PDB file of C-alpha atoms in Angstrom:
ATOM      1  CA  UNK A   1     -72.084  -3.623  50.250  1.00 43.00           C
ATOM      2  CA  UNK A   2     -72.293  -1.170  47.396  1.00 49.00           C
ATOM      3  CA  UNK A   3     -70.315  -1.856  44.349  1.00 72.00           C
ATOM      4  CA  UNK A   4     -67.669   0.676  43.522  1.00 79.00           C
ATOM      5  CA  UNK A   5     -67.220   0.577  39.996  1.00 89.00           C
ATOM      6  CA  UNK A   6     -65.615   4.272  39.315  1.00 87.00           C
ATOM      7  CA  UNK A   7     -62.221   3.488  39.114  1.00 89.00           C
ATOM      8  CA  UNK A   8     -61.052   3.972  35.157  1.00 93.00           C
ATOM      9  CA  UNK A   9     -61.166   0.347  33.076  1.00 94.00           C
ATOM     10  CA  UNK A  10     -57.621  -0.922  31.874  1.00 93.00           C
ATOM     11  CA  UNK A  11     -59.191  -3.017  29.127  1.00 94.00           C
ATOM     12  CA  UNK A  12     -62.378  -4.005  27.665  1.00 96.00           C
ATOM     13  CA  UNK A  13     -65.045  -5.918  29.838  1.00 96.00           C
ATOM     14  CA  UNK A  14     -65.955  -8.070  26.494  1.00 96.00           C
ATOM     15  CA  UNK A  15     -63.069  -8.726  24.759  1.00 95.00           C
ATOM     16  CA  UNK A  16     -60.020  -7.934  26.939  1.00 93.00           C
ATOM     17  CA  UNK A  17     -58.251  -5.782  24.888  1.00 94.00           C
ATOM     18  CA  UNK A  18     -56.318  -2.657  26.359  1.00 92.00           C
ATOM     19  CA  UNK A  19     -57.910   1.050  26.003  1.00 90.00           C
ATOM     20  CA  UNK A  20     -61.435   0.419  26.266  1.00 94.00           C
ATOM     21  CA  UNK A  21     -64.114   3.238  25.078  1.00 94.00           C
ATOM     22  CA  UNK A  22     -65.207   4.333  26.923  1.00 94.00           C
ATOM     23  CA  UNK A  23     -63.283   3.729  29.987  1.00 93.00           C
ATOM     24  CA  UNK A  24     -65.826   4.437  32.376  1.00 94.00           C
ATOM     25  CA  UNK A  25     -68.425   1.584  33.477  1.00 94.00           C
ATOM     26  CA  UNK A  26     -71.207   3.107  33.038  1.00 93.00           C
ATOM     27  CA  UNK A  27     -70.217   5.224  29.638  1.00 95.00           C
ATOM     28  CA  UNK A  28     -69.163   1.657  28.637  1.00 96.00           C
ATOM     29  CA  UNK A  29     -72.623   0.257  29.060  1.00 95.00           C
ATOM     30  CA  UNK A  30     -74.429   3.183  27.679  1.00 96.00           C
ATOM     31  CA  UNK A  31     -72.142   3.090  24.794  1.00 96.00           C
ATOM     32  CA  UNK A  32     -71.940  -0.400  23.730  1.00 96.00           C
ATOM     33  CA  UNK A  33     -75.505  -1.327  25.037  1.00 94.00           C
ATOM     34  CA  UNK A  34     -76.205  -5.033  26.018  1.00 92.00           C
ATOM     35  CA  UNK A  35     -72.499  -7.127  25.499  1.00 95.00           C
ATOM     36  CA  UNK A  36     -71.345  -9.755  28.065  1.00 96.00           C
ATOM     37  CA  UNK A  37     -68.326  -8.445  29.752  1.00 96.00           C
ATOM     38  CA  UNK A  38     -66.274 -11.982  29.981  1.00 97.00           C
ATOM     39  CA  UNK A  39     -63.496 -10.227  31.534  1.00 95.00           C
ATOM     40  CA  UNK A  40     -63.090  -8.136  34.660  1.00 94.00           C
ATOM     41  CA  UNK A  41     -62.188  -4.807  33.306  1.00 95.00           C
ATOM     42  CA  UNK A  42     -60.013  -3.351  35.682  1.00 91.00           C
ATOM     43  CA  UNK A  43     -58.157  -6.888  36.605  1.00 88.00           C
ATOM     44  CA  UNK A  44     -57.875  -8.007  32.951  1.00 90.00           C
ATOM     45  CA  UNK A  45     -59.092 -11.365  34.286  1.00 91.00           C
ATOM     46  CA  UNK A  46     -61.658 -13.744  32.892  1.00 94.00           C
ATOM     47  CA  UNK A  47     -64.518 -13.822  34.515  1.00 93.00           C
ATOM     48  CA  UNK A  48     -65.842 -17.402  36.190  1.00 92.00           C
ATOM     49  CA  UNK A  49     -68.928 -18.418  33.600  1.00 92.00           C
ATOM     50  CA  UNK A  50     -71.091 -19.020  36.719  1.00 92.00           C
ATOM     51  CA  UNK A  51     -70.674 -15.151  37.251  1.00 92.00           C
ATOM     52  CA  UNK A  52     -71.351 -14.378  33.781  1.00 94.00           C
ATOM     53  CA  UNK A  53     -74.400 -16.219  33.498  1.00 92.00           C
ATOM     54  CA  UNK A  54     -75.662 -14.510  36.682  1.00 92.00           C
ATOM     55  CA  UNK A  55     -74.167 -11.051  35.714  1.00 93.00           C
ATOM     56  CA  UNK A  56     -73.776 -10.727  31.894  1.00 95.00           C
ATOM     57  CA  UNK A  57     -73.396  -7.273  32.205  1.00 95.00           C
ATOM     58  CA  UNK A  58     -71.084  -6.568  35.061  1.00 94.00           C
ATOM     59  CA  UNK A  59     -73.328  -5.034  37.163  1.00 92.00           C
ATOM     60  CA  UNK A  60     -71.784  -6.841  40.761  1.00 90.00           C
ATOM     61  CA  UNK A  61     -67.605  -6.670  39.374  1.00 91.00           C
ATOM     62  CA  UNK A  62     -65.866  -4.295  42.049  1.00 83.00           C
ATOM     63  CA  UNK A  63     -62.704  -2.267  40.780  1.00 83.00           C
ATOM     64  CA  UNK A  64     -61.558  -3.130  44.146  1.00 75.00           C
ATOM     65  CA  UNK A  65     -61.764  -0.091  45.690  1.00 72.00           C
ATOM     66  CA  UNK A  66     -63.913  -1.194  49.106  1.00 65.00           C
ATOM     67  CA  UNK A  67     -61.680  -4.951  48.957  1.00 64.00           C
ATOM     68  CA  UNK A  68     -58.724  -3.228  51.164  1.00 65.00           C
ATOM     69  CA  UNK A  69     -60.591  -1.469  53.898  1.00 69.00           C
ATOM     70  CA  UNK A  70     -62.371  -4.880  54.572  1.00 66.00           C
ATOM     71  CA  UNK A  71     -59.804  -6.832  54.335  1.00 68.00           C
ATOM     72  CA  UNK A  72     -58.344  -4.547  56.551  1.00 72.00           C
ATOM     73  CA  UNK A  73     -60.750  -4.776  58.874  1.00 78.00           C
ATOM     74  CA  UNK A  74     -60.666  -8.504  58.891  1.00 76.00           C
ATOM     75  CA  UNK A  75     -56.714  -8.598  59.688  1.00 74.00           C
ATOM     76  CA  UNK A  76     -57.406  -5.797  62.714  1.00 79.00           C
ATOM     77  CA  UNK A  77     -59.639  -8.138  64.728  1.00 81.00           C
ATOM     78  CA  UNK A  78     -57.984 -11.395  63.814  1.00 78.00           C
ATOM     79  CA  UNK A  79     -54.760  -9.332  65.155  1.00 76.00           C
ATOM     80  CA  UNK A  80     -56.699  -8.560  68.430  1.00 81.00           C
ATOM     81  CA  UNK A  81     -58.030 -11.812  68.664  1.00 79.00           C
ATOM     82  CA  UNK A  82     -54.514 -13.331  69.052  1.00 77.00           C
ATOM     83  CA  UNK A  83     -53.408 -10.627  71.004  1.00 80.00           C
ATOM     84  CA  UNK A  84     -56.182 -11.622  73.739  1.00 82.00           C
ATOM     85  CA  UNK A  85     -56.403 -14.948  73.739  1.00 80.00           C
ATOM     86  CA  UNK A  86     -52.273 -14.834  74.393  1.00 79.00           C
ATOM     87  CA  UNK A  87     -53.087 -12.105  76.981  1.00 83.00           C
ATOM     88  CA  UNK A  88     -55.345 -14.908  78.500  1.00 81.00           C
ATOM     89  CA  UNK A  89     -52.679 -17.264  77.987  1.00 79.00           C
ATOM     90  CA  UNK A  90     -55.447 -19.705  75.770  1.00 74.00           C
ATOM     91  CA  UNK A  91     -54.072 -18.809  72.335  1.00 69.00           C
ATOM     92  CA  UNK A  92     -53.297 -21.719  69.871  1.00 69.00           C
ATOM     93  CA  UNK A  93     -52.029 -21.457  66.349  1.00 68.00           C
ATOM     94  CA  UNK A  94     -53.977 -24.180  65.265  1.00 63.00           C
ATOM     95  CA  UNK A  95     -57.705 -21.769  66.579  1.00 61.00           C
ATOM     96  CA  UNK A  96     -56.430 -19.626  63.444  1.00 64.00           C
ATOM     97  CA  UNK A  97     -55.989 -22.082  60.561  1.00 67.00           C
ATOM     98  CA  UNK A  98     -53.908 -20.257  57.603  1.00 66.00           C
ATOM     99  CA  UNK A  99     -55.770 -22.499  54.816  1.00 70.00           C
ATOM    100  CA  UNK A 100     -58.600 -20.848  55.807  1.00 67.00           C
ATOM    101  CA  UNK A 101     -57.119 -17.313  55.955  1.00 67.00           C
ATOM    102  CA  UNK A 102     -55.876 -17.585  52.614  1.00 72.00           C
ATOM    103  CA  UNK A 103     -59.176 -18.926  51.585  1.00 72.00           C
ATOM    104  CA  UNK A 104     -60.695 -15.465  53.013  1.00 70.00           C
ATOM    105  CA  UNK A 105     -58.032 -13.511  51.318  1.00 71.00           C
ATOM    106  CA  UNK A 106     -58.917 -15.183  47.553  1.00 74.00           C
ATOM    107  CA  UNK A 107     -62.657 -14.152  48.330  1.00 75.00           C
ATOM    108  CA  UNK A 108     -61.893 -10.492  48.605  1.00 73.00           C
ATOM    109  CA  UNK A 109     -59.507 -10.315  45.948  1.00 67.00           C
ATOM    110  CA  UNK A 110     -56.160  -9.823  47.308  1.00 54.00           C
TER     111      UNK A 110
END
């Protein structure tokens, strides 16, 4: 999956301060040069230090743009999987575990 990371910044990958500059990713980088972003610029959230010490430099945060068409996805054939296991008359709430779906939904973001 390519990382999307054109959407404008709403505060500063290092510091988490509002109106970074530049507010561009890749201006940002060029601009300030080699600083640990410790916060995910266009979340304002702090990043996990495992990800930090494997990406210091932001390289693998998404803005989130690609996060709704997969998670999208994702709800479209669990909706069609219920839909034809009822059709079948085999379909069991418990087959579709909503710890687990929530679980999912943290992974992507949403």
């Amino acid at each position: 999956m390519m990382i999307n990371q054109n959407k404008l910044m709403i505060c500063c990958p290092a510091y988490g301060t509002s109106n970074p500059f530049p507010s561009n990713a890749d201006h940002y980088r060029k601009y300030h040069g080699k600083v640990a972003w410790l916060v995910n610029p266009w979340t304002g959230t702090n990043r996990d230090p495992k990800d930090i010490g494997s990406d210091p430099f932001g390289l693998l945060i998404s803005d989130g743009a690609e996060i709704d068409p997969v998670l999208k996805k994702i709800e479209q054939e669990l909706h069609e999987a219920k839909r034809l296991l009822r059709t079948l008359n085999l379909y069991n709430e418990d087959l579709f575990d909503p710890e687990f779906i929530v679980a999912c939904r943290k992974l992507l973001g949403s």
